[in-house]
CSV table of C-alpha atoms in Angstrom, one decimal:
chain,number,residue,atom,x,y,z
A,1,UNK,CA,0.0,0.0,0.0
A,2,UNK,CA,2.7,2.6,0.9
A,3,UNK,CA,4.5,1.6,-2.4
A,4,UNK,CA,1.4,2.3,-4.4
A,5,UNK,CA,0.9,5.7,-2.7
A,6,UNK,CA,4.6,6.6,-3.4
A,7,UNK,CA,4.2,5.5,-7.0
A,8,UNK,CA,1.1,7.5,-7.5
A,9,UNK,CA,2.7,10.5,-5.9
A,10,UNK,CA,5.8,10.2,-8.1
A,11,UNK,CA,3.7,9.8,-11.2
A,12,UNK,CA,1.6,12.9,-10.2
A,13,UNK,CA,4.7,15.0,-9.7
A,14,UNK,CA,6.2,13.8,-13.0
A,15,UNK,CA,3.0,14.8,-14.9
A,16,UNK,CA,2.9,18.2,-13.1
A,17,UNK,CA,6.6,18.8,-14.1
A,18,UNK,CA,5.8,18.1,-17.7
A,19,UNK,CA,2.6,20.2,-17.9
A,20,UNK,CA,3.6,23.1,-15.7
A,21,UNK,CA,7.4,23.2,-16.0
A,22,UNK,CA,9.5,26.1,-14.7
A,23,UNK,CA,12.9,26.5,-16.3
A,24,UNK,CA,14.7,26.7,-13.0
A,25,UNK,CA,13.3,23.2,-12.1
A,26,UNK,CA,14.8,21.5,-15.2
A,27,UNK,CA,17.3,18.8,-14.4
A,28,UNK,CA,20.4,18.3,-16.6
A,29,UNK,CA,19.1,15.1,-18.3
A,30,UNK,CA,15.8,16.9,-19.1
A,31,UNK,CA,17.6,19.9,-20.5
A,32,UNK,CA,19.8,17.7,-22.6
A,33,UNK,CA,16.7,15.8,-23.9
A,34,UNK,CA,15.0,19.1,-24.8
A,35,UNK,CA,18.1,20.5,-26.6
A,36,UNK,CA,18.7,17.2,-28.5
A,37,UNK,CA,15.0,17.0,-29.5
A,38,UNK,CA,14.9,20.7,-30.6
A,39,UNK,CA,18.1,20.3,-32.6
A,40,UNK,CA,16.9,17.1,-34.3
A,41,UNK,CA,13.5,18.8,-35.1
A,42,UNK,CA,15.3,21.8,-36.6
A,43,UNK,CA,17.5,19.6,-38.8
A,44,UNK,CA,14.6,17.5,-40.1
A,45,UNK,CA,12.4,20.5,-40.7
A,46,UNK,CA,15.2,22.2,-42.7
A,47,UNK,CA,15.8,19.1,-44.8
A,48,UNK,CA,12.1,18.7,-45.5
A,49,UNK,CA,11.7,22.3,-46.6
A,50,UNK,CA,14.8,22.0,-48.8
A,51,UNK,CA,13.4,18.8,-50.3
A,52,UNK,CA,10.0,20.4,-51.2
A,53,UNK,CA,11.3,23.9,-52.0
A,54,UNK,CA,10.5,23.6,-55.7
A,55,UNK,CA,7.0,22.2,-55.3
A,56,UNK,CA,5.9,23.9,-52.1
A,57,UNK,CA,3.8,26.5,-54.0
A,58,UNK,CA,2.0,23.6,-55.8
A,59,UNK,CA,1.2,22.2,-52.4
A,60,UNK,CA,-0.1,25.5,-51.0
A,61,UNK,CA,-2.3,26.0,-54.0
A,62,UNK,CA,-3.6,22.5,-53.7
A,63,UNK,CA,-4.6,23.1,-50.1
A,64,UNK,CA,-6.3,26.4,-51.0
A,65,UNK,CA,-8.2,24.9,-53.9
A,66,UNK,CA,-9.3,21.8,-51.9
A,67,UNK,CA,-10.5,24.1,-49.1
A,68,UNK,CA,-12.7,26.3,-51.3
A,69,UNK,CA,-13.8,23.5,-53.6
A,70,UNK,CA,-15.0,21.5,-50.6
A,71,UNK,CA,-18.7,22.5,-51.0
A,72,UNK,CA,-18.6,21.2,-54.6
A,73,UNK,CA,-16.9,18.0,-53.4
A,74,UNK,CA,-19.6,17.4,-50.8
A,75,UNK,CA,-22.3,17.9,-53.4
A,76,UNK,CA,-20.7,15.2,-55.6
A,77,UNK,CA,-20.2,13.0,-52.5
A,78,UNK,CA,-23.9,13.0,-51.8
A,79,UNK,CA,-24.5,11.6,-55.3
A,80,UNK,CA,-21.7,9.0,-55.6
A,81,UNK,CA,-21.4,8.0,-51.9
A,82,UNK,CA,-17.7,7.5,-52.2
A,83,UNK,CA,-15.1,9.9,-50.9
A,84,UNK,CA,-12.5,8.6,-53.4
A,85,UNK,CA,-14.8,8.9,-56.3
A,86,UNK,CA,-16.0,12.3,-55.3
A,87,UNK,CA,-12.4,13.6,-54.9
A,88,UNK,CA,-11.4,12.3,-58.3
A,89,UNK,CA,-14.5,13.8,-60.0
A,90,UNK,CA,-13.9,17.2,-58.3
A,91,UNK,CA,-10.2,17.2,-59.4
A,92,UNK,CA,-11.2,16.3,-63.0
A,93,UNK,CA,-13.8,19.1,-63.1
A,94,UNK,CA,-11.0,21.5,-62.2
A,95,UNK,CA,-8.2,19.9,-64.3
A,96,UNK,CA,-9.9,19.2,-67.6
A,97,UNK,CA,-10.8,22.9,-68.4
A,98,UNK,CA,-7.4,24.1,-67.3
A,99,UNK,CA,-5.7,21.5,-69.5
A,100,UNK,CA,-7.9,22.4,-72.5
A,101,UNK,CA,-7.1,26.1,-72.0
A,102,UNK,CA,-3.3,25.5,-71.7
A,103,UNK,CA,-3.3,23.3,-74.9
A,104,UNK,CA,-5.3,25.8,-76.9
A,105,UNK,CA,-3.1,28.7,-75.8
A,106,UNK,CA,0.1,26.8,-76.5
A,107,UNK,CA,-1.1,25.9,-80.1
A,108,UNK,CA,-2.1,29.5,-80.8
A,109,UNK,CA,1.1,31.0,-79.4
A,110,UNK,CA,3.3,28.5,-81.3
A,111,UNK,CA,1.5,29.5,-84.5
A,112,UNK,CA,2.1,33.2,-83.8
A,113,UNK,CA,5.8,32.6,-83.1
A,114,UNK,CA,6.1,30.7,-86.4
A,115,UNK,CA,4.5,33.5,-88.3
A,116,UNK,CA,6.8,36.0,-86.6
A,117,UNK,CA,9.9,34.1,-87.6
A,118,UNK,CA,8.8,33.6,-91.3
A,119,UNK,CA,7.7,37.3,-91.9
A,120,UNK,CA,10.4,39.1,-90.0
A,121,UNK,CA,11.5,41.4,-92.8
A,122,UNK,CA,7.9,42.5,-93.6
A,123,UNK,CA,7.2,43.2,-89.9
A,124,UNK,CA,10.4,45.3,-89.6
A,125,UNK,CA,9.5,47.3,-92.7
A,126,UNK,CA,5.9,48.0,-91.5
A,127,UNK,CA,7.0,49.1,-88.0
A,128,UNK,CA,9.7,51.3,-89.5
A,129,UNK,CA,7.2,52.9,-91.9
A,130,UNK,CA,4.7,53.5,-89.1
A,131,UNK,CA,7.4,55.2,-86.9
A,132,UNK,CA,8.5,57.5,-89.7
A,133,UNK,CA,5.0,59.0,-89.8
A,134,UNK,CA,5.2,60.1,-86.2
A,135,UNK,CA,6.3,63.7,-85.6
A,136,UNK,CA,9.4,62.9,-83.5
A,137,UNK,CA,10.7,60.2,-85.9
A,138,UNK,CA,10.1,61.9,-89.3
A,139,UNK,CA,12.9,61.3,-91.8
A,140,UNK,CA,14.7,58.9,-89.4
A,141,UNK,CA,15.4,55.3,-90.1
A,142,UNK,CA,15.3,52.9,-87.1
A,143,UNK,CA,15.5,49.7,-89.2
A,144,UNK,CA,18.5,48.2,-87.4
A,145,UNK,CA,17.0,48.8,-83.9
A,146,UNK,CA,13.6,47.4,-85.0
A,147,UNK,CA,15.2,44.4,-86.6
A,148,UNK,CA,17.0,43.6,-83.4
A,149,UNK,CA,13.8,43.9,-81.4
A,150,UNK,CA,11.8,41.7,-83.8
A,151,UNK,CA,14.7,39.2,-83.8
A,152,UNK,CA,14.7,39.0,-80.0
A,153,UNK,CA,10.9,38.5,-80.0
A,154,UNK,CA,11.2,35.8,-82.7
A,155,UNK,CA,13.9,34.0,-80.7
A,156,UNK,CA,11.8,34.2,-77.6
A,157,UNK,CA,8.9,32.5,-79.4
A,158,UNK,CA,11.1,29.8,-80.8
A,159,UNK,CA,12.5,29.1,-77.4
A,160,UNK,CA,9.0,28.7,-76.0
A,161,UNK,CA,8.8,25.0,-76.9
A,162,UNK,CA,12.4,24.3,-75.7
A,163,UNK,CA,11.7,26.1,-72.4
A,164,UNK,CA,8.6,24.0,-71.8
A,165,UNK,CA,10.5,20.8,-72.6
A,166,UNK,CA,13.4,21.8,-70.2
A,167,UNK,CA,11.0,22.3,-67.3
A,168,UNK,CA,8.8,19.3,-68.1
A,169,UNK,CA,10.2,17.3,-65.2
A,170,UNK,CA,9.5,20.1,-62.6
A,171,UNK,CA,6.0,20.6,-64.1
A,172,UNK,CA,5.3,16.9,-63.8
A,173,UNK,CA,6.4,16.7,-60.2
A,174,UNK,CA,4.6,19.9,-59.2
A,175,UNK,CA,1.4,18.6,-60.9
A,176,UNK,CA,1.7,15.3,-59.1
A,177,UNK,CA,2.1,17.1,-55.8
A,178,UNK,CA,-0.8,19.4,-56.5
A,179,UNK,CA,-3.2,16.5,-57.5
A,180,UNK,CA,-2.3,14.2,-54.6
A,181,UNK,CA,-2.3,17.0,-52.0
A,182,UNK,CA,-5.8,18.1,-53.2
A,183,UNK,CA,-7.0,14.5,-53.1
A,184,UNK,CA,-5.7,14.0,-49.6
A,185,UNK,CA,-7.3,17.2,-48.3
A,186,UNK,CA,-10.6,16.3,-50.0
A,187,UNK,CA,-10.8,12.9,-48.4
A,188,UNK,CA,-9.1,13.6,-45.0
A,189,UNK,CA,-10.0,17.2,-44.1
A,190,UNK,CA,-11.7,16.3,-40.8
A,191,UNK,CA,-8.9,14.1,-39.5
A,192,UNK,CA,-6.3,16.8,-40.5
A,193,UNK,CA,-8.2,19.5,-38.7
A,194,UNK,CA,-8.7,17.3,-35.6
A,195,UNK,CA,-5.0,16.4,-35.6
A,196,UNK,CA,-3.9,20.1,-35.7
A,197,UNK,CA,-6.4,21.2,-33.1
A,198,UNK,CA,-5.3,18.3,-30.8
A,199,UNK,CA,-1.7,19.4,-31.0
A,200,UNK,CA,-2.5,23.0,-29.8
A,201,UNK,CA,-2.4,23.2,-25.9
A,202,UNK,CA,-5.6,24.7,-24.4
A,203,UNK,CA,-3.7,27.6,-23.0
A,204,UNK,CA,-3.1,28.9,-26.5
A,205,UNK,CA,-6.7,28.5,-27.5
A,206,UNK,CA,-7.4,32.2,-27.6
A,207,UNK,CA,-4.6,33.1,-30.0
A,208,UNK,CA,-5.1,30.0,-32.1
A,209,UNK,CA,-8.8,30.8,-32.6
A,210,UNK,CA,-7.8,34.4,-33.5
A,211,UNK,CA,-5.2,33.2,-36.0
A,212,UNK,CA,-7.7,30.7,-37.6
A,213,UNK,CA,-10.4,33.3,-37.8
A,214,UNK,CA,-8.2,35.9,-39.5
A,215,UNK,CA,-6.6,33.5,-41.9
A,216,UNK,CA,-10.0,32.2,-43.0
A,217,UNK,CA,-11.3,35.8,-43.5
A,218,UNK,CA,-8.4,37.2,-45.5
A,219,UNK,CA,-8.2,34.0,-47.6
A,220,UNK,CA,-11.9,34.3,-48.5
A,221,UNK,CA,-11.6,38.0,-49.2
A,222,UNK,CA,-8.4,37.8,-51.3
A,223,UNK,CA,-9.7,34.8,-53.4
A,224,UNK,CA,-13.1,36.3,-54.0
A,225,UNK,CA,-11.8,39.7,-54.9
A,226,UNK,CA,-9.0,38.4,-57.1
A,227,UNK,CA,-11.2,36.0,-59.1
A,228,UNK,CA,-14.0,38.5,-59.5
A,229,UNK,CA,-11.7,41.4,-60.7
A,230,UNK,CA,-9.6,39.1,-62.9
A,231,UNK,CA,-12.7,37.7,-64.6
A,232,UNK,CA,-14.1,41.2,-65.3
A,233,UNK,CA,-10.8,42.5,-66.6
A,234,UNK,CA,-10.4,39.5,-68.9
A,235,UNK,CA,-13.9,40.0,-70.2
A,236,UNK,CA,-13.1,43.7,-70.9
A,237,UNK,CA,-9.9,42.7,-72.8
A,238,UNK,CA,-11.8,40.0,-74.8
A,239,UNK,CA,-14.5,42.5,-75.7
A,240,UNK,CA,-12.0,45.1,-76.9
A,241,UNK,CA,-10.1,42.5,-78.9
A,242,UNK,CA,-13.3,41.3,-80.6
A,243,UNK,CA,-14.5,44.8,-81.2
A,244,UNK,CA,-11.2,45.9,-82.8
A,245,UNK,CA,-10.8,42.5,-84.6
A,246,UNK,CA,-7.5,41.6,-82.9
A,247,UNK,CA,-6.1,38.2,-83.7
A,248,UNK,CA,-5.7,35.7,-80.8
A,249,UNK,CA,-8.5,37.5,-78.9
A,250,UNK,CA,-9.2,34.6,-76.6
A,251,UNK,CA,-5.6,33.7,-75.9
A,252,UNK,CA,-4.8,37.4,-75.1
A,253,UNK,CA,-7.8,37.4,-72.7
A,254,UNK,CA,-6.5,34.3,-71.0
A,255,UNK,CA,-3.0,35.7,-70.8
A,256,UNK,CA,-4.5,38.9,-69.2
A,257,UNK,CA,-6.3,36.7,-66.6
A,258,UNK,CA,-3.1,35.0,-65.6
A,259,UNK,CA,-0.7,37.9,-65.4
A,260,UNK,CA,-3.4,40.2,-64.0
A,261,UNK,CA,-2.9,38.6,-60.6
A,262,UNK,CA,-0.1,41.0,-60.2
A,263,UNK,CA,-1.7,44.2,-58.9
A,264,UNK,CA,0.7,46.7,-60.6
A,265,UNK,CA,2.5,44.8,-63.4
A,266,UNK,CA,-0.5,43.1,-64.8
A,267,UNK,CA,-2.9,43.3,-67.7
A,268,UNK,CA,-1.2,46.4,-69.2
A,269,UNK,CA,1.4,43.9,-70.5
A,270,UNK,CA,-1.4,42.8,-72.9
A,271,UNK,CA,-3.4,45.9,-73.8
A,272,UNK,CA,-0.3,48.1,-74.4
A,273,UNK,CA,1.3,45.8,-77.1
A,274,UNK,CA,-2.2,45.3,-78.6
A,275,UNK,CA,-2.7,49.0,-78.8
A,276,UNK,CA,0.7,49.4,-80.5
A,277,UNK,CA,-0.2,46.7,-83.0
A,278,UNK,CA,-3.4,48.4,-83.8
A,279,UNK,CA,-1.6,51.7,-84.5
A,280,UNK,CA,1.3,50.2,-86.5
A,281,UNK,CA,-0.2,47.4,-88.5
A,282,UNK,CA,-3.8,48.6,-88.8
A,283,UNK,CA,-3.1,52.3,-88.7
A,284,UNK,CA,-6.1,52.5,-86.3
A,285,UNK,CA,-4.7,55.0,-83.8
A,286,UNK,CA,-8.2,55.8,-82.6
A,287,UNK,CA,-8.8,52.2,-81.6
A,288,UNK,CA,-5.3,52.1,-80.1
A,289,UNK,CA,-6.0,55.2,-78.0
A,290,UNK,CA,-9.4,53.8,-76.9
A,291,UNK,CA,-7.7,50.5,-75.8
A,292,UNK,CA,-5.0,52.4,-73.8
A,293,UNK,CA,-7.5,54.6,-72.1
A,294,UNK,CA,-10.0,51.8,-71.2
A,295,UNK,CA,-7.2,49.5,-70.2
A,296,UNK,CA,-5.3,52.0,-68.0
A,297,UNK,CA,-8.2,53.7,-66.3
A,298,UNK,CA,-10.5,50.7,-66.1
A,299,UNK,CA,-8.3,47.7,-65.6
A,300,UNK,CA,-5.1,49.0,-64.1
A,301,UNK,CA,-6.2,51.9,-61.9
A,302,UNK,CA,-9.8,51.2,-61.0
A,303,UNK,CA,-10.0,47.4,-60.9
A,304,UNK,CA,-6.5,46.4,-59.7
A,305,UNK,CA,-5.6,49.3,-57.5
A,306,UNK,CA,-9.0,50.1,-56.0
A,307,UNK,CA,-11.8,47.6,-56.5
A,308,UNK,CA,-9.7,44.5,-55.7
A,309,UNK,CA,-8.4,45.6,-52.3
A,310,UNK,CA,-11.8,47.2,-51.5
A,311,UNK,CA,-13.8,44.0,-52.1
A,312,UNK,CA,-11.1,41.9,-50.4
A,313,UNK,CA,-11.2,44.0,-47.3
A,314,UNK,CA,-15.0,44.1,-47.1
A,315,UNK,CA,-15.3,40.3,-47.6
A,316,UNK,CA,-12.6,39.4,-45.2
A,317,UNK,CA,-14.0,41.6,-42.3
A,318,UNK,CA,-10.4,41.5,-40.9
A,319,UNK,CA,-8.3,44.1,-42.7
A,320,UNK,CA,-9.2,47.5,-43.9
A,321,UNK,CA,-8.6,48.8,-47.4
A,322,UNK,CA,-5.1,50.1,-46.7
A,323,UNK,CA,-3.7,46.9,-45.1
A,324,UNK,CA,-5.3,44.7,-47.7
A,325,UNK,CA,-3.8,46.8,-50.5
A,326,UNK,CA,-0.3,46.5,-48.8
A,327,UNK,CA,-0.8,42.7,-48.5
A,328,UNK,CA,-1.8,42.2,-52.1
A,329,UNK,CA,0.9,44.4,-53.6
A,330,UNK,CA,3.9,43.5,-51.4
A,331,UNK,CA,2.9,39.8,-51.1
A,332,UNK,CA,3.2,39.3,-54.9
A,333,UNK,CA,6.7,40.8,-55.1
A,334,UNK,CA,7.9,38.8,-52.1
A,335,UNK,CA,6.4,35.4,-52.7
A,336,UNK,CA,5.5,35.4,-56.4
A,337,UNK,CA,2.1,34.5,-57.7
A,338,UNK,CA,1.0,32.8,-54.6
A,339,UNK,CA,1.8,36.0,-52.7
A,340,UNK,CA,-1.7,37.2,-53.7
A,341,UNK,CA,-2.9,35.0,-50.9
A,342,UNK,CA,0.2,34.8,-48.6
A,343,UNK,CA,0.6,38.6,-48.4
A,344,UNK,CA,-2.9,39.2,-46.8
A,345,UNK,CA,-2.4,36.0,-44.7
A,346,UNK,CA,0.8,37.4,-43.2
A,347,UNK,CA,-0.8,40.7,-42.3
A,348,UNK,CA,-3.9,38.9,-41.0
A,349,UNK,CA,-1.7,36.7,-38.7
A,350,UNK,CA,0.2,39.8,-37.5
A,351,UNK,CA,-3.1,41.5,-36.7
A,352,UNK,CA,-4.4,38.5,-34.8
A,353,UNK,CA,-1.2,38.3,-32.8
A,354,UNK,CA,-1.2,42.0,-31.9
A,355,UNK,CA,-4.9,42.0,-31.0
A,356,UNK,CA,-4.4,39.0,-28.7
A,357,UNK,CA,-1.3,40.3,-27.0
A,358,UNK,CA,-2.6,43.8,-26.5
A,359,UNK,CA,-6.2,42.8,-25.5
A,360,UNK,CA,-7.5,45.3,-22.9
A,361,UNK,CA,-10.2,43.1,-21.4
A,362,UNK,CA,-8.1,40.9,-19.1
A,363,UNK,CA,-4.6,39.4,-18.8
A,364,UNK,CA,-4.4,35.8,-18.0
A,365,UNK,CA,-1.3,35.0,-15.8
A,366,UNK,CA,-0.1,31.5,-15.0
A,367,UNK,CA,0.8,31.2,-11.3
A,368,UNK,CA,3.3,28.8,-9.8
A,369,UNK,CA,0.7,26.0,-9.3
A,370,UNK,CA,-0.5,26.1,-12.9
A,371,UNK,CA,-3.8,27.7,-12.1
A,372,UNK,CA,-5.1,30.6,-14.2
A,373,UNK,CA,-5.3,33.9,-12.4
A,374,UNK,CA,-7.1,36.9,-14.0
A,375,UNK,CA,-5.8,40.4,-13.6
A,376,UNK,CA,-8.6,42.9,-14.5
A,377,UNK,CA,-7.2,46.1,-16.0
A,378,UNK,CA,-9.3,49.1,-14.8
A,379,UNK,CA,-10.6,51.2,-17.6
């Protein structure tokens, strides 16, 4: 009996030391174990991040797509009654249109690059003739400079196929990571969420809830605003291309949708060259001016710089217009294309941390016995 009491008492003290540990009470073996475990964890984490560094963006995008396609996945699940089948059908519904768009764009761009290389002399002559009609270039010949520019564009187009072939291995690996990550999150979302919540100690519940709430809000706002504004801008580009009878109208609209994710350097990379083409090769300077004005005022200034952060801020209910604008712009130039989401997420996490740490309602202090004491701050 006394041995049982001593064993229970020892076990209780061991549990208390593990759950309410004070640094001064650490023994040397416990400190060595903590140091060794931390070092091992750091090494393994570094090796893992180094291993997935080239495909980590594909994994992040897969998690985001799986999260926001989950209602569609549940709708299919109610019909097929199989999580595996529903996940596969959901992925196919997303992948097949994307593959069709990529193949169509590749075929059209390859044809345009071939035309450019075959008609280089004619293109140089027409550009030179158009520039000579301008007031500042009257009587001047820029044939050599124009030929160098056209040759560079032709070489870029001819290298398009080779560049795609050179990165085929990375594209295949990134695609596989994207598909399998999305499939895993479709079929195991509840177990993943339960595992993550189970690893968070209750004492950090307040800040973890704030982080989760802010991340969910800014993600929803950024995705909703980006997709809406990109769709509208691409429709505007497509409408102008069709109205002015521009070749590759649909491909240019798709290209505008993709590169328009960048808030500053975006769809102007499409409508400015198209406007120059209208003026030089069609001698339609009125149409060119209309495309420049509509593109700059409507797409670049109004949609990208104002409407997108405004809608994102309103839908997120976390950040205001200014901080959402900062997150969208700086996130892209720091993290690349995925920075459209990571930028607002970082600022949302910062806001949640600051709000939790500087909360004025009460401070929760942990006393020596592990109980929670509340210190009310008088207002």
